[in-house]
Short mmCIF file of N, CA and C in Angstrom, two decimals:
data_model
loop_
_atom_site.label_atom_id
_atom_site.label_comp_id
_atom_site.label_asym_id
_atom_site.label_seq_id
_atom_site.Cartn_x
_atom_site.Cartn_y
_atom_site.Cartn_z
N MET A 298 14.34 13.48 -23.31
CA MET A 298 13.12 13.20 -22.58
C MET A 298 13.27 13.69 -21.15
N LYS A 299 12.31 14.49 -20.71
CA LYS A 299 12.35 15.03 -19.34
C LYS A 299 11.84 13.97 -18.37
N THR A 300 12.58 13.78 -17.29
CA THR A 300 12.21 12.81 -16.26
C THR A 300 11.39 13.52 -15.20
N LYS A 301 10.28 12.89 -14.80
CA LYS A 301 9.41 13.43 -13.76
C LYS A 301 10.20 13.51 -12.45
N GLU A 302 10.02 14.62 -11.73
CA GLU A 302 10.69 14.78 -10.45
C GLU A 302 9.66 14.97 -9.36
N SER A 303 9.99 14.52 -8.17
CA SER A 303 9.12 14.64 -7.02
C SER A 303 9.04 16.10 -6.56
N ARG A 304 7.91 16.46 -6.03
CA ARG A 304 7.74 17.79 -5.45
C ARG A 304 8.41 17.90 -4.08
N PHE A 305 8.68 16.76 -3.47
CA PHE A 305 9.41 16.69 -2.21
C PHE A 305 10.79 16.11 -2.49
N HIS A 306 11.75 16.46 -1.65
CA HIS A 306 13.08 15.89 -1.79
C HIS A 306 13.00 14.38 -1.50
N VAL A 307 13.61 13.58 -2.34
CA VAL A 307 13.68 12.14 -2.12
C VAL A 307 15.01 11.87 -1.42
N HIS A 308 14.93 11.63 -0.13
CA HIS A 308 16.13 11.47 0.70
C HIS A 308 16.73 10.07 0.56
N ASP A 309 17.99 9.99 0.90
CA ASP A 309 18.67 8.71 1.07
C ASP A 309 19.40 8.79 2.40
N GLU A 310 20.22 7.79 2.70
CA GLU A 310 20.89 7.77 4.01
C GLU A 310 21.89 8.91 4.18
N LEU A 311 22.26 9.59 3.11
CA LEU A 311 23.20 10.71 3.21
C LEU A 311 22.52 12.06 3.41
N THR A 312 21.26 12.18 2.98
CA THR A 312 20.59 13.49 3.04
C THR A 312 19.43 13.54 4.04
N ALA A 313 19.01 12.41 4.55
CA ALA A 313 17.84 12.36 5.43
C ALA A 313 18.13 12.99 6.79
N PRO A 314 17.10 13.54 7.43
CA PRO A 314 17.27 14.01 8.81
C PRO A 314 17.76 12.86 9.69
N GLU A 315 18.55 13.20 10.68
CA GLU A 315 19.18 12.19 11.54
C GLU A 315 18.16 11.23 12.17
N ARG A 316 17.00 11.76 12.58
CA ARG A 316 16.01 10.90 13.24
C ARG A 316 15.36 9.91 12.26
N SER A 317 15.54 10.09 10.96
CA SER A 317 15.02 9.13 9.97
C SER A 317 16.00 8.01 9.68
N LEU A 318 17.26 8.21 10.04
CA LEU A 318 18.31 7.26 9.66
C LEU A 318 18.09 5.84 10.16
N PRO A 319 17.66 5.62 11.42
CA PRO A 319 17.48 4.22 11.84
C PRO A 319 16.49 3.45 10.96
N VAL A 320 15.41 4.09 10.56
CA VAL A 320 14.42 3.41 9.71
C VAL A 320 14.99 3.19 8.32
N LEU A 321 15.69 4.19 7.78
CA LEU A 321 16.28 4.03 6.45
C LEU A 321 17.32 2.92 6.44
N LYS A 322 18.16 2.89 7.46
CA LYS A 322 19.18 1.85 7.52
C LYS A 322 18.55 0.47 7.65
N GLY A 323 17.46 0.38 8.40
CA GLY A 323 16.74 -0.88 8.51
C GLY A 323 16.15 -1.31 7.18
N ALA A 324 15.62 -0.35 6.43
CA ALA A 324 15.05 -0.66 5.11
C ALA A 324 16.14 -1.09 4.15
N LEU A 325 17.28 -0.44 4.20
CA LEU A 325 18.39 -0.80 3.31
C LEU A 325 18.99 -2.14 3.68
N ALA A 326 18.96 -2.50 4.97
CA ALA A 326 19.50 -3.78 5.40
C ALA A 326 18.72 -4.94 4.82
N GLY A 327 17.46 -4.69 4.47
CA GLY A 327 16.62 -5.72 3.87
C GLY A 327 16.98 -6.00 2.43
N GLY A 328 17.92 -5.25 1.90
CA GLY A 328 18.35 -5.46 0.52
C GLY A 328 17.69 -4.47 -0.42
N GLY A 329 18.33 -4.26 -1.53
CA GLY A 329 17.78 -3.37 -2.54
C GLY A 329 18.00 -1.91 -2.22
N GLN A 330 17.23 -1.07 -2.89
CA GLN A 330 17.35 0.37 -2.68
C GLN A 330 16.06 0.90 -2.11
N LEU A 331 16.10 2.11 -1.60
CA LEU A 331 14.91 2.73 -1.02
C LEU A 331 13.93 3.12 -2.12
N SER A 332 12.66 2.94 -1.82
CA SER A 332 11.65 3.41 -2.76
C SER A 332 11.59 4.94 -2.68
N ASN A 333 11.08 5.55 -3.72
CA ASN A 333 10.89 7.01 -3.70
C ASN A 333 9.95 7.40 -2.58
N PHE A 334 8.95 6.57 -2.32
CA PHE A 334 7.99 6.84 -1.25
C PHE A 334 8.69 6.93 0.11
N VAL A 335 9.53 5.95 0.43
CA VAL A 335 10.25 5.96 1.71
C VAL A 335 11.23 7.12 1.74
N GLY A 336 11.87 7.41 0.62
CA GLY A 336 12.79 8.53 0.55
C GLY A 336 12.11 9.86 0.83
N VAL A 337 10.89 10.03 0.33
CA VAL A 337 10.14 11.25 0.61
C VAL A 337 9.70 11.28 2.07
N LEU A 338 9.17 10.18 2.58
CA LEU A 338 8.73 10.14 3.98
C LEU A 338 9.87 10.42 4.94
N ALA A 339 11.09 10.11 4.54
CA ALA A 339 12.25 10.36 5.40
C ALA A 339 12.39 11.84 5.73
N GLY A 340 11.80 12.70 4.92
CA GLY A 340 11.82 14.14 5.19
C GLY A 340 11.07 14.51 6.46
N SER A 341 10.21 13.61 6.93
CA SER A 341 9.50 13.79 8.19
C SER A 341 9.75 12.56 9.05
N PRO A 342 10.71 12.63 9.97
CA PRO A 342 11.01 11.45 10.79
C PRO A 342 9.79 10.86 11.49
N ALA A 343 8.90 11.72 11.98
CA ALA A 343 7.70 11.20 12.67
C ALA A 343 6.80 10.44 11.70
N ALA A 344 6.60 10.98 10.50
CA ALA A 344 5.76 10.30 9.51
C ALA A 344 6.39 8.98 9.09
N LEU A 345 7.70 8.98 8.88
CA LEU A 345 8.40 7.76 8.47
C LEU A 345 8.32 6.69 9.56
N ARG A 346 8.59 7.08 10.80
CA ARG A 346 8.54 6.10 11.89
C ARG A 346 7.12 5.58 12.10
N GLY A 347 6.15 6.47 12.01
CA GLY A 347 4.75 6.05 12.17
C GLY A 347 4.33 5.07 11.08
N TYR A 348 4.70 5.38 9.85
CA TYR A 348 4.39 4.48 8.73
C TYR A 348 5.08 3.12 8.93
N ALA A 349 6.36 3.15 9.27
CA ALA A 349 7.12 1.90 9.42
C ALA A 349 6.53 1.03 10.54
N ARG A 350 6.15 1.64 11.63
CA ARG A 350 5.58 0.87 12.75
C ARG A 350 4.22 0.29 12.37
N PHE A 351 3.38 1.11 11.76
CA PHE A 351 2.04 0.68 11.37
C PHE A 351 2.14 -0.47 10.36
N ARG A 352 2.98 -0.30 9.37
CA ARG A 352 3.16 -1.33 8.34
C ARG A 352 3.71 -2.63 8.95
N SER A 353 4.69 -2.51 9.82
CA SER A 353 5.28 -3.69 10.44
C SER A 353 4.26 -4.46 11.27
N GLU A 354 3.49 -3.73 12.07
CA GLU A 354 2.47 -4.39 12.89
C GLU A 354 1.44 -5.10 12.03
N LEU A 355 1.01 -4.46 10.95
CA LEU A 355 0.01 -5.08 10.08
C LEU A 355 0.57 -6.28 9.34
N ARG A 356 1.81 -6.21 8.93
CA ARG A 356 2.41 -7.35 8.23
C ARG A 356 2.48 -8.59 9.12
N HIS A 357 2.54 -8.38 10.42
CA HIS A 357 2.63 -9.50 11.35
C HIS A 357 1.30 -9.75 12.05
N GLY A 358 0.23 -9.28 11.45
CA GLY A 358 -1.10 -9.46 12.03
C GLY A 358 -1.73 -10.78 11.64
N ALA A 359 -3.04 -10.83 11.73
CA ALA A 359 -3.79 -12.06 11.51
C ALA A 359 -4.11 -12.34 10.04
N LEU A 360 -4.07 -11.33 9.19
CA LEU A 360 -4.45 -11.53 7.79
C LEU A 360 -3.35 -12.23 7.00
N PRO A 361 -3.73 -13.20 6.17
CA PRO A 361 -2.74 -13.84 5.30
C PRO A 361 -2.13 -12.83 4.33
N TRP A 362 -0.89 -13.09 3.93
CA TRP A 362 -0.15 -12.21 3.02
C TRP A 362 -0.93 -11.98 1.73
N ALA A 363 -1.53 -13.03 1.17
CA ALA A 363 -2.29 -12.88 -0.08
C ALA A 363 -3.48 -11.95 0.11
N THR A 364 -4.13 -12.01 1.26
CA THR A 364 -5.26 -11.12 1.54
C THR A 364 -4.77 -9.67 1.65
N GLN A 365 -3.64 -9.48 2.31
CA GLN A 365 -3.06 -8.14 2.40
C GLN A 365 -2.80 -7.57 1.00
N GLN A 366 -2.32 -8.41 0.11
CA GLN A 366 -2.02 -7.96 -1.25
C GLN A 366 -3.30 -7.65 -2.02
N ARG A 367 -4.34 -8.46 -1.84
CA ARG A 367 -5.62 -8.17 -2.50
C ARG A 367 -6.15 -6.80 -2.06
N ILE A 368 -6.08 -6.53 -0.77
CA ILE A 368 -6.57 -5.25 -0.25
C ILE A 368 -5.76 -4.10 -0.84
N ALA A 369 -4.45 -4.23 -0.83
CA ALA A 369 -3.59 -3.16 -1.35
C ALA A 369 -3.88 -2.92 -2.84
N LEU A 370 -4.05 -3.98 -3.60
CA LEU A 370 -4.38 -3.83 -5.03
C LEU A 370 -5.72 -3.12 -5.22
N ALA A 371 -6.72 -3.55 -4.45
CA ALA A 371 -8.06 -2.96 -4.58
C ALA A 371 -8.03 -1.47 -4.26
N VAL A 372 -7.37 -1.11 -3.17
CA VAL A 372 -7.34 0.30 -2.77
C VAL A 372 -6.50 1.11 -3.75
N ALA A 373 -5.38 0.58 -4.20
CA ALA A 373 -4.55 1.31 -5.17
C ALA A 373 -5.32 1.58 -6.46
N GLU A 374 -6.08 0.61 -6.91
CA GLU A 374 -6.90 0.81 -8.11
C GLU A 374 -7.99 1.84 -7.83
N HIS A 375 -8.65 1.71 -6.70
CA HIS A 375 -9.71 2.64 -6.32
C HIS A 375 -9.18 4.07 -6.25
N GLU A 376 -7.97 4.23 -5.72
CA GLU A 376 -7.36 5.54 -5.56
C GLU A 376 -6.66 6.02 -6.82
N GLY A 377 -6.56 5.16 -7.84
CA GLY A 377 -5.87 5.55 -9.07
C GLY A 377 -4.38 5.72 -8.86
N SER A 378 -3.76 4.86 -8.07
CA SER A 378 -2.36 5.00 -7.72
C SER A 378 -1.44 4.37 -8.76
N ASP A 379 -1.05 5.17 -9.74
CA ASP A 379 -0.11 4.71 -10.76
C ASP A 379 1.24 4.38 -10.14
N TYR A 380 1.56 5.00 -9.02
CA TYR A 380 2.84 4.75 -8.35
C TYR A 380 2.87 3.34 -7.76
N SER A 381 1.82 2.95 -7.04
CA SER A 381 1.83 1.69 -6.29
C SER A 381 1.51 0.45 -7.11
N LEU A 382 0.68 0.57 -8.12
CA LEU A 382 0.19 -0.61 -8.82
C LEU A 382 1.28 -1.51 -9.40
N PRO A 383 2.33 -0.99 -10.05
CA PRO A 383 3.35 -1.91 -10.59
C PRO A 383 4.05 -2.74 -9.50
N ALA A 384 4.39 -2.11 -8.40
CA ALA A 384 5.04 -2.85 -7.30
C ALA A 384 4.08 -3.84 -6.67
N LEU A 385 2.82 -3.46 -6.53
CA LEU A 385 1.83 -4.37 -5.94
C LEU A 385 1.58 -5.58 -6.83
N HIS A 386 1.62 -5.37 -8.13
CA HIS A 386 1.45 -6.49 -9.06
C HIS A 386 2.55 -7.53 -8.80
N ARG A 387 3.77 -7.06 -8.62
CA ARG A 387 4.90 -7.95 -8.37
C ARG A 387 4.76 -8.66 -7.03
N THR A 388 4.43 -7.91 -5.96
CA THR A 388 4.32 -8.54 -4.64
C THR A 388 3.11 -9.48 -4.56
N ALA A 389 2.05 -9.17 -5.29
CA ALA A 389 0.90 -10.07 -5.33
C ALA A 389 1.26 -11.39 -5.98
N ARG A 390 2.06 -11.33 -7.04
CA ARG A 390 2.53 -12.57 -7.68
C ARG A 390 3.40 -13.36 -6.71
N GLU A 391 4.26 -12.66 -5.96
CA GLU A 391 5.10 -13.32 -4.96
C GLU A 391 4.25 -13.96 -3.85
N ALA A 392 3.08 -13.39 -3.59
CA ALA A 392 2.17 -13.92 -2.57
C ALA A 392 1.35 -15.09 -3.11
N GLY A 393 1.54 -15.42 -4.38
CA GLY A 393 0.86 -16.57 -4.96
C GLY A 393 -0.40 -16.26 -5.73
N LEU A 394 -0.70 -14.98 -5.94
CA LEU A 394 -1.89 -14.64 -6.71
C LEU A 394 -1.61 -14.74 -8.20
N GLY A 395 -2.51 -15.37 -8.92
CA GLY A 395 -2.39 -15.44 -10.38
C GLY A 395 -2.88 -14.16 -11.02
N LEU A 396 -2.65 -14.03 -12.31
CA LEU A 396 -3.04 -12.82 -13.02
C LEU A 396 -4.54 -12.56 -12.97
N ASP A 397 -5.35 -13.63 -13.07
CA ASP A 397 -6.80 -13.45 -12.98
C ASP A 397 -7.21 -12.93 -11.61
N GLU A 398 -6.60 -13.48 -10.57
CA GLU A 398 -6.94 -13.06 -9.21
C GLU A 398 -6.48 -11.62 -8.95
N ILE A 399 -5.36 -11.23 -9.52
CA ILE A 399 -4.89 -9.84 -9.39
C ILE A 399 -5.88 -8.89 -10.05
N ALA A 400 -6.34 -9.26 -11.24
CA ALA A 400 -7.33 -8.43 -11.95
C ALA A 400 -8.62 -8.33 -11.15
N LEU A 401 -9.07 -9.43 -10.57
CA LEU A 401 -10.28 -9.40 -9.74
C LEU A 401 -10.08 -8.53 -8.50
N ALA A 402 -8.94 -8.68 -7.84
CA ALA A 402 -8.67 -7.90 -6.62
C ALA A 402 -8.72 -6.40 -6.91
N ARG A 403 -8.24 -6.00 -8.07
CA ARG A 403 -8.25 -4.58 -8.43
C ARG A 403 -9.67 -4.04 -8.55
N GLU A 404 -10.65 -4.95 -8.65
CA GLU A 404 -12.07 -4.56 -8.73
C GLU A 404 -12.82 -4.92 -7.44
N PHE A 405 -12.08 -5.16 -6.34
CA PHE A 405 -12.67 -5.56 -5.06
C PHE A 405 -13.43 -6.88 -5.20
N GLU A 406 -12.89 -7.79 -5.98
CA GLU A 406 -13.49 -9.11 -6.18
C GLU A 406 -12.44 -10.18 -6.01
N SER A 407 -12.88 -11.43 -5.95
CA SER A 407 -11.98 -12.57 -5.86
C SER A 407 -12.72 -13.81 -6.31
N GLY A 408 -11.98 -14.77 -6.85
CA GLY A 408 -12.55 -16.06 -7.17
C GLY A 408 -12.83 -16.87 -5.92
N ASP A 409 -12.24 -16.49 -4.81
CA ASP A 409 -12.45 -17.13 -3.51
C ASP A 409 -13.55 -16.34 -2.81
N GLU A 410 -14.69 -16.99 -2.55
CA GLU A 410 -15.84 -16.28 -1.98
C GLU A 410 -15.54 -15.65 -0.62
N ARG A 411 -14.69 -16.29 0.17
CA ARG A 411 -14.32 -15.72 1.47
C ARG A 411 -13.60 -14.39 1.27
N GLU A 412 -12.62 -14.38 0.38
CA GLU A 412 -11.88 -13.14 0.07
C GLU A 412 -12.81 -12.09 -0.52
N ALA A 413 -13.70 -12.51 -1.41
CA ALA A 413 -14.62 -11.57 -2.07
C ALA A 413 -15.52 -10.88 -1.05
N ALA A 414 -15.98 -11.61 -0.04
CA ALA A 414 -16.86 -11.01 0.97
C ALA A 414 -16.14 -9.89 1.72
N LEU A 415 -14.88 -10.11 2.07
CA LEU A 415 -14.11 -9.08 2.76
C LEU A 415 -13.88 -7.88 1.84
N LEU A 416 -13.55 -8.13 0.60
CA LEU A 416 -13.30 -7.03 -0.34
C LEU A 416 -14.57 -6.23 -0.63
N ARG A 417 -15.72 -6.88 -0.70
CA ARG A 417 -16.98 -6.16 -0.92
C ARG A 417 -17.27 -5.22 0.26
N PHE A 418 -16.99 -5.69 1.48
CA PHE A 418 -17.17 -4.83 2.65
C PHE A 418 -16.27 -3.60 2.55
N LEU A 419 -15.00 -3.81 2.18
CA LEU A 419 -14.06 -2.68 2.08
C LEU A 419 -14.47 -1.72 0.97
N ARG A 420 -14.94 -2.25 -0.16
CA ARG A 420 -15.39 -1.37 -1.25
C ARG A 420 -16.51 -0.47 -0.75
N ALA A 421 -17.48 -1.03 -0.05
CA ALA A 421 -18.59 -0.23 0.47
C ALA A 421 -18.09 0.81 1.47
N LEU A 422 -17.12 0.44 2.27
CA LEU A 422 -16.56 1.38 3.23
C LEU A 422 -15.91 2.57 2.53
N LEU A 423 -15.20 2.30 1.44
CA LEU A 423 -14.49 3.37 0.73
C LEU A 423 -15.37 4.18 -0.20
N GLU A 424 -16.40 3.58 -0.74
CA GLU A 424 -17.21 4.26 -1.76
C GLU A 424 -18.41 5.01 -1.21
N ASN A 425 -18.81 4.74 0.01
CA ASN A 425 -20.01 5.35 0.55
C ASN A 425 -19.70 6.14 1.81
N GLU A 426 -20.47 7.20 2.00
CA GLU A 426 -20.35 7.94 3.25
C GLU A 426 -21.10 7.17 4.32
N GLY A 427 -20.63 7.26 5.52
CA GLY A 427 -21.28 6.55 6.61
C GLY A 427 -20.87 5.08 6.65
N ALA A 428 -21.53 4.35 7.52
CA ALA A 428 -21.21 2.93 7.72
C ALA A 428 -21.69 2.11 6.53
N PRO A 429 -20.91 1.09 6.15
CA PRO A 429 -21.38 0.17 5.10
C PRO A 429 -22.65 -0.53 5.57
N GLN A 430 -23.44 -1.01 4.63
CA GLN A 430 -24.66 -1.72 4.98
C GLN A 430 -24.31 -2.92 5.87
N LEU A 431 -25.16 -3.14 6.86
CA LEU A 431 -24.93 -4.17 7.85
C LEU A 431 -24.73 -5.55 7.23
N HIS A 432 -25.45 -5.84 6.17
CA HIS A 432 -25.35 -7.17 5.58
C HIS A 432 -23.94 -7.45 5.05
N LEU A 433 -23.18 -6.43 4.69
CA LEU A 433 -21.83 -6.65 4.15
C LEU A 433 -20.86 -7.13 5.22
N ILE A 434 -20.93 -6.55 6.41
CA ILE A 434 -20.06 -7.03 7.48
C ILE A 434 -20.52 -8.42 7.94
N GLU A 435 -21.83 -8.63 7.94
CA GLU A 435 -22.34 -9.95 8.32
C GLU A 435 -21.91 -11.01 7.30
N GLU A 436 -21.91 -10.66 6.02
CA GLU A 436 -21.43 -11.60 5.00
C GLU A 436 -19.95 -11.93 5.20
N ALA A 437 -19.17 -10.93 5.56
CA ALA A 437 -17.75 -11.17 5.82
C ALA A 437 -17.58 -12.10 7.02
N ARG A 438 -18.35 -11.87 8.05
CA ARG A 438 -18.29 -12.74 9.23
C ARG A 438 -18.74 -14.16 8.89
N GLU A 439 -19.83 -14.28 8.15
CA GLU A 439 -20.34 -15.60 7.76
C GLU A 439 -19.34 -16.34 6.87
N ALA A 440 -18.53 -15.58 6.12
CA ALA A 440 -17.51 -16.20 5.27
C ALA A 440 -16.32 -16.68 6.09
N GLY A 441 -16.30 -16.35 7.39
CA GLY A 441 -15.25 -16.85 8.25
C GLY A 441 -14.26 -15.81 8.74
N TRP A 442 -14.47 -14.53 8.43
CA TRP A 442 -13.57 -13.48 8.91
C TRP A 442 -13.95 -13.09 10.33
N THR A 443 -12.96 -12.98 11.19
CA THR A 443 -13.18 -12.55 12.56
C THR A 443 -13.18 -11.02 12.61
N ASP A 444 -13.65 -10.48 13.71
CA ASP A 444 -13.60 -9.02 13.87
C ASP A 444 -12.16 -8.53 13.84
N GLU A 445 -11.24 -9.29 14.43
CA GLU A 445 -9.83 -8.91 14.38
C GLU A 445 -9.36 -8.78 12.93
N GLU A 446 -9.70 -9.75 12.10
CA GLU A 446 -9.27 -9.71 10.71
C GLU A 446 -9.95 -8.59 9.93
N ILE A 447 -11.22 -8.35 10.20
CA ILE A 447 -11.94 -7.28 9.51
C ILE A 447 -11.34 -5.92 9.88
N LEU A 448 -11.04 -5.74 11.17
CA LEU A 448 -10.43 -4.47 11.60
C LEU A 448 -9.04 -4.30 10.98
N GLU A 449 -8.28 -5.38 10.89
CA GLU A 449 -6.98 -5.30 10.23
C GLU A 449 -7.14 -4.95 8.75
N ALA A 450 -8.17 -5.49 8.12
CA ALA A 450 -8.42 -5.16 6.71
C ALA A 450 -8.68 -3.66 6.54
N VAL A 451 -9.44 -3.10 7.46
CA VAL A 451 -9.69 -1.65 7.44
C VAL A 451 -8.38 -0.90 7.62
N ALA A 452 -7.53 -1.37 8.53
CA ALA A 452 -6.23 -0.73 8.75
C ALA A 452 -5.35 -0.83 7.51
N HIS A 453 -5.37 -1.96 6.83
CA HIS A 453 -4.60 -2.10 5.58
C HIS A 453 -5.11 -1.12 4.53
N ALA A 454 -6.42 -0.96 4.44
CA ALA A 454 -6.98 0.01 3.49
C ALA A 454 -6.51 1.42 3.84
N ALA A 455 -6.51 1.75 5.12
CA ALA A 455 -6.05 3.08 5.55
C ALA A 455 -4.59 3.30 5.21
N LEU A 456 -3.76 2.28 5.40
CA LEU A 456 -2.34 2.40 5.07
C LEU A 456 -2.15 2.61 3.57
N ALA A 457 -2.93 1.90 2.76
CA ALA A 457 -2.83 2.07 1.31
C ALA A 457 -3.28 3.47 0.88
N ILE A 458 -4.30 3.98 1.54
CA ILE A 458 -4.75 5.35 1.22
C ILE A 458 -3.69 6.36 1.62
N PHE A 459 -3.07 6.17 2.78
CA PHE A 459 -1.98 7.06 3.20
C PHE A 459 -0.86 7.06 2.16
N THR A 460 -0.47 5.89 1.72
CA THR A 460 0.59 5.78 0.70
C THR A 460 0.19 6.56 -0.54
N ASN A 461 -1.05 6.40 -0.98
CA ASN A 461 -1.51 7.11 -2.16
C ASN A 461 -1.52 8.62 -1.94
N LEU A 462 -1.92 9.08 -0.77
CA LEU A 462 -1.93 10.52 -0.50
C LEU A 462 -0.53 11.11 -0.59
N VAL A 463 0.44 10.43 -0.01
CA VAL A 463 1.83 10.92 -0.05
C VAL A 463 2.35 10.93 -1.49
N THR A 464 2.09 9.86 -2.24
CA THR A 464 2.61 9.81 -3.61
C THR A 464 1.93 10.85 -4.49
N ARG A 465 0.65 11.13 -4.23
CA ARG A 465 -0.04 12.18 -5.00
C ARG A 465 0.45 13.57 -4.59
N ALA A 466 0.61 13.79 -3.29
CA ALA A 466 1.07 15.11 -2.82
C ALA A 466 2.44 15.44 -3.39
N GLY A 467 3.29 14.44 -3.46
CA GLY A 467 4.64 14.66 -3.98
C GLY A 467 4.76 14.45 -5.47
N ASP A 468 3.67 14.02 -6.11
CA ASP A 468 3.69 13.70 -7.54
C ASP A 468 4.91 12.81 -7.84
N LEU A 469 5.05 11.74 -7.04
CA LEU A 469 6.24 10.90 -7.09
C LEU A 469 6.35 10.13 -8.39
N PRO A 470 7.54 10.13 -8.96
CA PRO A 470 7.79 9.25 -10.11
C PRO A 470 7.88 7.81 -9.61
N ARG A 471 7.58 6.87 -10.49
CA ARG A 471 7.71 5.46 -10.12
C ARG A 471 9.14 5.16 -9.71
N ASP A 472 9.28 4.16 -8.88
CA ASP A 472 10.60 3.78 -8.41
C ASP A 472 11.50 3.41 -9.59
N GLY A 473 12.76 3.81 -9.47
CA GLY A 473 13.74 3.55 -10.52
C GLY A 473 13.86 4.70 -11.51
N SER A 474 12.81 5.52 -11.64
CA SER A 474 12.87 6.60 -12.62
C SER A 474 13.82 7.70 -12.19
N LEU A 475 13.89 7.99 -10.88
CA LEU A 475 14.86 9.00 -10.42
C LEU A 475 16.29 8.48 -10.58
N GLU A 476 16.48 7.20 -10.27
CA GLU A 476 17.81 6.62 -10.39
C GLU A 476 18.25 6.62 -11.86
N GLY A 477 17.31 6.30 -12.73
CA GLY A 477 17.64 6.33 -14.17
C GLY A 477 18.04 7.72 -14.62
N ALA A 478 17.34 8.75 -14.08
CA ALA A 478 17.68 10.13 -14.42
C ALA A 478 19.07 10.48 -13.89
N ARG A 479 19.38 10.04 -12.68
CA ARG A 479 20.72 10.32 -12.11
C ARG A 479 21.81 9.67 -12.93
N LEU A 480 21.56 8.43 -13.34
CA LEU A 480 22.57 7.73 -14.14
C LEU A 480 22.78 8.39 -15.49
N SER A 481 21.67 8.83 -16.11
CA SER A 481 21.83 9.48 -17.42
C SER A 481 22.52 10.83 -17.29
N GLN A 482 22.30 11.54 -16.18
CA GLN A 482 22.98 12.80 -15.97
C GLN A 482 24.46 12.58 -15.71
N ALA A 483 24.80 11.48 -15.04
CA ALA A 483 26.21 11.20 -14.73
C ALA A 483 26.98 10.77 -15.96
N ALA A 484 26.30 10.23 -16.95
CA ALA A 484 26.98 9.70 -18.15
C ALA A 484 27.50 10.80 -19.05
#
């Protein structure tokens, strides 16, 4: 069976450009192994550092972790990201989302009306040219979302789209598939 390979080199701490090493070492210090996505981004130190900073700032923003996961799931489904969806399913479960809520989030919906209002606004933003209809942002505000949170939601959507663009450009295999190929070649 032929294993899918990335169109870009998937770097690790031994092959990455020197300016990517601090971010890679920081990612490895968190435990586990590098994702194929991070390994590819390491080929561009500026892109890797920009992604890491943007992601870090958003993770420590005003949006709850479960909301961040709903947004990532919705955008990954919208973008058809076969690469991201399995990992997002796992992190959404870790954030406390049940299977029904994960399925709803993938459709820009939620059983929680507050969450649903924010997701409907984001769906309109992604699916239509121009500004979403005014009533959608007003519904999000009436549901209790502040402008700070709405803007962060837009930023989370942008980050998810960036991730999808990189994984599509590189035709990245899902995480673990390259490692499995390396292990089978070594055997």
